[in-house]
């Protein structure tokens, strides 16, 4: 069986076209997915694997099969107990005890994480790429690493030919579990061997509360701190609901409080009036998932960008329908 990256560029392109015809997925997304899985294989077969947890929307797609949209970046948590054991001590919940301590911890962790990325992740990635003769380069921007690959095919430009590995180190990433991951093209081309990986993955119930509280902040502030490409969170929440994870997440009050405790300390946000947003209220009956008019228009525009570049792998749900489903999730979460 031929390994995908050992094929010639023309044969790789033929393989992508064949998989696209069989799957109905755009070839540029299939190609990027292969690089995503390759990156996960590299990370979770390395010496730092025991301290890493794969999380976020891509984990819902690749590890749980919950969402049917293309998710292009890799979010990772490097266990705070590994990078800052001298700060957290033996506490069961590794959280600062005050805001001043949080600032001290965050500053120190960011410095250590950037140093670790530069000293461990980047050199090993570069070495792996060179040894395998792969058409890609690596660059770091603080705690983010970009694998810039030479694309065989492109889309509209919304999806860049680069895999971003975004590292954080202010949580444990728990609860988590190992999950097997394969490339989307693998099911359609039996004669080609594609990368695969078995990372430790954040449980979907925690991912729900992470996303739901981020949406809650957007609805209050009318903007998303992470820039554009935020409509995916609303889509993901509805798919988590359809798969039954919202029900179990809502029932797990200890988990909900843990997320609220963590975000209250490390990701405190204020409303337009300057008042601190209450994450604990959000997870105990006050969750807001539907934004007001101006923010709703921003959300609708970003959602349309996703539609235009073919990021949805199934029939596209109208934006109005998505908001109705989110309203139902909001009602379910607040009826506790």
Short mmCIF file of C-alpha atoms in Angstrom, two decimals:
data_model
loop_
_atom_site.label_atom_id
_atom_site.label_comp_id
_atom_site.label_asym_id
_atom_site.label_seq_id
_atom_site.Cartn_x
_atom_site.Cartn_y
_atom_site.Cartn_z
CA UNK A 1 0.00 0.00 0.00
CA UNK A 2 1.42 3.38 -1.00
CA UNK A 3 1.85 6.02 1.69
CA UNK A 4 0.26 9.31 0.65
CA UNK A 5 3.31 11.50 1.17
CA UNK A 6 5.56 9.05 -0.66
CA UNK A 7 3.54 9.51 -3.84
CA UNK A 8 4.68 12.00 -6.47
CA UNK A 9 2.91 15.40 -6.42
CA UNK A 10 0.85 14.44 -9.48
CA UNK A 11 -0.17 11.13 -7.89
CA UNK A 12 -1.07 12.90 -4.63
CA UNK A 13 -3.25 15.30 -6.61
CA UNK A 14 -4.89 12.38 -8.40
CA UNK A 15 -5.55 10.74 -5.04
CA UNK A 16 -7.15 13.91 -3.69
CA UNK A 17 -9.32 14.28 -6.79
CA UNK A 18 -10.42 10.65 -6.54
CA UNK A 19 -11.27 11.01 -2.84
CA UNK A 20 -13.12 14.25 -3.57
CA UNK A 21 -15.22 12.56 -6.27
CA UNK A 22 -16.07 9.66 -3.97
CA UNK A 23 -16.71 11.71 -0.84
CA UNK A 24 -18.18 14.91 -2.23
CA UNK A 25 -15.67 16.91 -0.18
CA UNK A 26 -13.54 19.64 -1.80
CA UNK A 27 -9.99 18.42 -2.52
CA UNK A 28 -8.36 21.42 -0.80
CA UNK A 29 -10.13 20.49 2.44
CA UNK A 30 -9.16 16.84 2.12
CA UNK A 31 -5.56 17.94 1.66
CA UNK A 32 -5.55 20.16 4.72
CA UNK A 33 -7.20 17.42 6.76
CA UNK A 34 -4.30 15.12 5.92
CA UNK A 35 -1.87 17.72 7.25
CA UNK A 36 -3.97 18.13 10.42
CA UNK A 37 -3.81 14.40 11.14
CA UNK A 38 -0.10 14.31 10.28
CA UNK A 39 0.48 17.07 12.85
CA UNK A 40 -1.51 15.18 15.49
CA UNK A 41 0.47 12.02 14.81
CA UNK A 42 3.70 13.96 15.24
CA UNK A 43 2.60 15.63 18.48
CA UNK A 44 1.17 12.56 20.18
CA UNK A 45 4.06 10.28 19.33
CA UNK A 46 6.57 12.73 20.74
CA UNK A 47 8.15 12.98 24.20
CA UNK A 48 5.60 15.60 25.32
CA UNK A 49 2.50 13.54 24.46
CA UNK A 50 1.68 12.63 28.07
CA UNK A 51 1.13 16.30 28.92
CA UNK A 52 -0.92 17.29 25.87
CA UNK A 53 -4.68 17.27 25.33
CA UNK A 54 -6.32 17.85 21.95
CA UNK A 55 -9.45 20.00 22.25
CA UNK A 56 -11.77 22.38 20.39
CA UNK A 57 -13.88 22.06 17.27
CA UNK A 58 -11.38 19.95 15.36
CA UNK A 59 -11.45 17.40 18.19
CA UNK A 60 -15.25 17.22 17.90
CA UNK A 61 -14.93 16.54 14.19
CA UNK A 62 -11.95 14.22 14.12
CA UNK A 63 -12.19 12.41 17.47
CA UNK A 64 -15.92 12.29 18.15
CA UNK A 65 -17.47 12.60 14.71
CA UNK A 66 -20.03 14.98 16.20
CA UNK A 67 -19.77 17.90 13.81
CA UNK A 68 -20.03 17.72 10.05
CA UNK A 69 -17.99 20.74 9.10
CA UNK A 70 -14.36 21.15 8.21
CA UNK A 71 -12.32 22.29 11.20
CA UNK A 72 -8.89 23.47 10.19
CA UNK A 73 -6.83 24.29 13.26
CA UNK A 74 -5.52 22.25 16.17
CA UNK A 75 -6.14 23.50 19.71
CA UNK A 76 -4.02 21.94 22.43
CA UNK A 77 -3.60 22.20 26.17
CA UNK A 78 -0.21 21.59 27.73
CA UNK A 79 -0.98 20.53 31.30
CA UNK A 80 -0.49 23.44 33.69
CA UNK A 81 0.78 20.98 36.29
CA UNK A 82 3.65 20.04 33.96
CA UNK A 83 4.69 23.52 32.88
CA UNK A 84 4.12 25.28 36.21
CA UNK A 85 4.33 22.67 38.96
CA UNK A 86 6.22 25.15 41.14
CA UNK A 87 3.28 27.56 40.93
CA UNK A 88 0.29 25.23 41.33
CA UNK A 89 1.74 22.96 44.01
CA UNK A 90 -0.45 20.02 45.05
CA UNK A 91 -3.82 21.74 44.62
CA UNK A 92 -6.60 19.54 43.25
CA UNK A 93 -7.86 22.46 41.17
CA UNK A 94 -4.79 24.33 39.88
CA UNK A 95 -6.25 27.84 40.05
CA UNK A 96 -4.77 31.08 41.40
CA UNK A 97 -6.26 32.35 44.64
CA UNK A 98 -6.42 35.99 43.58
CA UNK A 99 -6.45 38.17 40.48
CA UNK A 100 -2.95 39.44 41.20
CA UNK A 101 -1.73 35.86 41.44
CA UNK A 102 -3.53 35.04 38.19
CA UNK A 103 -1.62 37.82 36.41
CA UNK A 104 1.66 36.49 37.80
CA UNK A 105 0.81 32.91 36.78
CA UNK A 106 -0.41 33.88 33.31
CA UNK A 107 2.66 35.99 32.54
CA UNK A 108 5.03 33.27 33.68
CA UNK A 109 3.14 30.49 31.89
CA UNK A 110 3.05 32.44 28.62
CA UNK A 111 6.81 32.92 28.79
CA UNK A 112 7.45 29.28 29.58
CA UNK A 113 5.05 28.08 26.91
CA UNK A 114 6.65 30.22 24.20
CA UNK A 115 10.09 28.99 25.27
CA UNK A 116 8.88 25.38 25.25
CA UNK A 117 7.30 25.77 21.81
CA UNK A 118 10.51 27.25 20.42
CA UNK A 119 12.80 24.72 22.07
CA UNK A 120 10.76 21.53 21.68
CA UNK A 121 7.92 21.74 19.17
CA UNK A 122 9.46 23.75 16.33
CA UNK A 123 12.80 21.90 16.04
CA UNK A 124 11.15 18.47 16.19
CA UNK A 125 8.59 19.42 13.58
CA UNK A 126 11.28 20.77 11.27
CA UNK A 127 13.33 17.62 11.71
CA UNK A 128 10.33 15.40 10.99
CA UNK A 129 9.45 17.34 7.84
CA UNK A 130 13.01 17.19 6.54
CA UNK A 131 13.41 13.49 7.30
CA UNK A 132 10.17 12.68 5.47
CA UNK A 133 10.92 15.11 2.63
CA UNK A 134 7.59 16.86 3.04
CA UNK A 135 6.71 20.14 1.23
CA UNK A 136 6.17 22.31 4.29
CA UNK A 137 7.92 24.79 6.57
CA UNK A 138 7.40 25.65 10.24
CA UNK A 139 7.18 29.02 11.93
CA UNK A 140 6.24 30.09 15.45
CA UNK A 141 4.41 33.16 16.72
CA UNK A 142 4.59 33.04 20.50
CA UNK A 143 2.61 29.98 21.60
CA UNK A 144 1.24 29.35 18.09
CA UNK A 145 2.99 27.15 15.53
CA UNK A 146 2.17 27.21 11.83
CA UNK A 147 2.89 24.38 9.43
CA UNK A 148 2.84 26.10 6.03
CA UNK A 149 2.49 23.45 3.35
CA UNK A 150 2.71 23.80 -0.41
CA UNK A 151 -0.86 23.11 -1.56
CA UNK A 152 -1.69 20.88 -4.47
CA UNK A 153 -5.07 22.58 -4.85
CA UNK A 154 -6.77 25.69 -3.42
CA UNK A 155 -10.29 26.82 -2.62
CA UNK A 156 -11.70 30.33 -2.30
CA UNK A 157 -8.93 31.46 0.03
CA UNK A 158 -11.02 31.31 3.22
CA UNK A 159 -9.06 28.20 4.24
CA UNK A 160 -5.32 28.86 4.18
CA UNK A 161 -2.70 26.20 3.31
CA UNK A 162 -1.37 26.22 6.85
CA UNK A 163 -2.16 24.19 9.94
CA UNK A 164 -2.13 26.28 13.10
CA UNK A 165 -1.21 24.52 16.32
CA UNK A 166 -2.45 26.75 19.11
CA UNK A 167 -1.10 25.85 22.53
CA UNK A 168 -2.45 26.89 25.89
CA UNK A 169 -1.20 25.91 29.34
CA UNK A 170 -3.56 27.27 31.94
CA UNK A 171 -5.63 24.15 32.54
CA UNK A 172 -5.23 20.40 32.87
CA UNK A 173 -7.41 19.64 29.86
CA UNK A 174 -9.45 17.23 31.96
CA UNK A 175 -11.64 15.29 31.59
CA UNK A 176 -10.00 13.64 28.59
CA UNK A 177 -9.66 10.26 26.91
CA UNK A 178 -7.67 8.67 24.05
CA UNK A 179 -9.49 8.63 20.69
CA UNK A 180 -8.46 7.18 17.32
CA UNK A 181 -8.27 9.65 14.42
CA UNK A 182 -8.05 9.04 10.67
CA UNK A 183 -8.01 11.22 7.55
CA UNK A 184 -11.30 11.95 5.80
CA UNK A 185 -9.86 10.62 2.55
CA UNK A 186 -8.88 7.26 4.08
CA UNK A 187 -12.37 5.77 3.88
CA UNK A 188 -12.53 6.40 0.14
CA UNK A 189 -9.09 5.28 -1.08
CA UNK A 190 -8.23 1.83 0.20
CA UNK A 191 -5.05 1.62 -1.85
CA UNK A 192 -3.40 4.62 -0.18
CA UNK A 193 -2.10 4.76 3.38
CA UNK A 194 -2.90 8.04 5.15
CA UNK A 195 -1.64 9.38 8.50
CA UNK A 196 -3.50 8.34 11.64
CA UNK A 197 -3.16 9.27 15.31
CA UNK A 198 -4.46 8.44 18.79
CA UNK A 199 -4.30 11.67 20.80
CA UNK A 200 -5.69 12.27 24.27
CA UNK A 201 -8.81 14.34 23.67
CA UNK A 202 -10.83 16.66 25.89
CA UNK A 203 -14.24 15.14 26.60
CA UNK A 204 -17.04 16.60 24.48
CA UNK A 205 -19.05 17.65 27.54
CA UNK A 206 -16.34 20.07 28.62
CA UNK A 207 -15.97 21.33 25.06
CA UNK A 208 -19.68 22.18 25.09
CA UNK A 209 -19.31 24.41 28.15
CA UNK A 210 -16.11 25.97 26.77
CA UNK A 211 -17.91 26.91 23.56
CA UNK A 212 -21.21 27.87 25.18
CA UNK A 213 -19.53 30.30 27.58
CA UNK A 214 -17.51 31.82 24.71
CA UNK A 215 -20.77 32.36 22.81
CA UNK A 216 -22.30 33.86 25.94
CA UNK A 217 -19.52 36.47 26.10
CA UNK A 218 -19.96 37.29 22.39
CA UNK A 219 -23.68 37.82 22.88
CA UNK A 220 -23.04 40.25 25.72
CA UNK A 221 -20.12 42.12 24.12
CA UNK A 222 -21.25 41.96 20.49
CA UNK A 223 -17.76 40.99 19.30
CA UNK A 224 -15.44 38.00 19.34
CA UNK A 225 -11.94 38.47 20.69
CA UNK A 226 -10.56 35.75 18.46
CA UNK A 227 -11.34 37.79 15.32
CA UNK A 228 -13.43 36.33 12.52
CA UNK A 229 -14.36 32.68 11.89
CA UNK A 230 -16.51 32.39 14.97
CA UNK A 231 -19.81 31.08 13.54
CA UNK A 232 -18.45 27.55 13.93
CA UNK A 233 -19.12 27.66 17.67
CA UNK A 234 -22.88 28.00 17.19
CA UNK A 235 -22.86 25.16 14.67
CA UNK A 236 -20.85 22.97 17.02
CA UNK A 237 -23.16 23.56 19.99
CA UNK A 238 -26.20 22.40 18.03
CA UNK A 239 -24.38 19.27 16.86
CA UNK A 240 -23.28 18.49 20.39
CA UNK A 241 -26.93 18.75 21.35
CA UNK A 242 -28.02 16.40 18.57
CA UNK A 243 -25.42 13.85 19.71
CA UNK A 244 -26.65 13.97 23.31
CA UNK A 245 -23.59 15.64 24.82
CA UNK A 246 -25.42 18.81 25.85
CA UNK A 247 -27.78 16.79 28.03
CA UNK A 248 -24.94 15.07 29.86
CA UNK A 249 -22.94 18.31 30.11
CA UNK A 250 -25.87 20.14 31.70
CA UNK A 251 -26.38 17.30 34.15
CA UNK A 252 -22.73 17.44 35.23
CA UNK A 253 -22.90 20.46 37.50
CA UNK A 254 -19.43 19.85 38.88
CA UNK A 255 -17.97 20.12 35.37
CA UNK A 256 -20.01 23.26 34.64
CA UNK A 257 -18.75 24.92 37.82
CA UNK A 258 -15.17 23.89 37.02
CA UNK A 259 -15.37 25.60 33.62
CA UNK A 260 -16.91 28.69 35.20
CA UNK A 261 -14.25 28.77 37.93
CA UNK A 262 -11.48 28.48 35.36
CA UNK A 263 -12.85 31.11 32.98
CA UNK A 264 -13.69 33.51 35.81
CA UNK A 265 -10.09 33.48 36.87
CA UNK A 266 -8.15 33.17 33.61
CA UNK A 267 -10.58 34.63 31.06
CA UNK A 268 -12.46 37.36 32.88
CA UNK A 269 -14.48 39.59 30.54
CA UNK A 270 -16.57 42.73 30.94
CA UNK A 271 -19.79 43.89 29.35
CA UNK A 272 -20.01 47.23 27.48
CA UNK A 273 -20.88 48.94 30.78
CA UNK A 274 -17.63 47.73 32.35
CA UNK A 275 -19.22 45.10 34.59
CA UNK A 276 -17.62 41.68 34.96
CA UNK A 277 -19.46 38.96 33.05
CA UNK A 278 -20.65 36.24 35.43
CA UNK A 279 -19.66 32.82 34.06
CA UNK A 280 -21.28 31.06 37.01
CA UNK A 281 -24.61 32.63 36.10
CA UNK A 282 -24.10 31.43 32.53
CA UNK A 283 -23.75 27.79 33.60
CA UNK A 284 -26.57 27.91 36.15
CA UNK A 285 -29.61 29.24 34.32
CA UNK A 286 -28.46 32.46 32.63
CA UNK A 287 -26.82 31.25 29.42
CA UNK A 288 -27.25 33.48 26.34
CA UNK A 289 -26.65 31.96 22.91
CA UNK A 290 -28.57 34.37 20.65
CA UNK A 291 -26.88 37.75 20.02
CA UNK A 292 -28.61 41.09 19.45
CA UNK A 293 -29.19 42.55 15.98
CA UNK A 294 -25.76 44.05 15.16
CA UNK A 295 -23.83 41.06 16.45
CA UNK A 296 -26.35 38.76 14.78
CA UNK A 297 -25.52 40.34 11.42
CA UNK A 298 -21.78 39.77 12.01
CA UNK A 299 -22.52 36.17 12.88
CA UNK A 300 -24.67 35.66 9.77
CA UNK A 301 -21.92 37.07 7.53
CA UNK A 302 -19.26 34.79 9.01
CA UNK A 303 -21.59 31.81 8.67
CA UNK A 304 -22.04 32.61 4.98
CA UNK A 305 -18.25 32.65 4.49
CA UNK A 306 -18.17 29.11 5.84
CA UNK A 307 -20.92 28.09 3.44
CA UNK A 308 -19.20 29.69 0.43
CA UNK A 309 -15.94 27.81 0.95
CA UNK A 310 -17.62 24.43 1.38
CA UNK A 311 -16.71 23.92 5.02
CA UNK A 312 -19.98 22.12 5.73
CA UNK A 313 -19.78 18.46 4.86
CA UNK A 314 -23.55 17.90 4.76
CA UNK A 315 -26.45 19.93 3.41
CA UNK A 316 -26.14 23.48 4.68
CA UNK A 317 -28.55 24.49 7.41
CA UNK A 318 -30.11 27.95 6.90
CA UNK A 319 -28.82 30.52 9.36
CA UNK A 320 -32.32 31.08 10.73
CA UNK A 321 -32.64 27.38 11.44
CA UNK A 322 -29.27 27.36 13.20
CA UNK A 323 -30.39 30.18 15.49
CA UNK A 324 -33.64 28.37 16.28
CA UNK A 325 -31.68 25.29 17.30
CA UNK A 326 -29.36 27.43 19.43
CA UNK A 327 -32.38 28.98 21.12
CA UNK A 328 -33.58 25.49 21.97
CA UNK A 329 -30.18 24.63 23.46
CA UNK A 330 -30.27 27.88 25.45
CA UNK A 331 -33.69 26.99 26.82
CA UNK A 332 -32.54 23.47 27.72
CA UNK A 333 -29.43 24.72 29.49
CA UNK A 334 -31.33 27.36 31.45
CA UNK A 335 -34.14 25.03 32.55
CA UNK A 336 -32.04 23.62 35.38
#
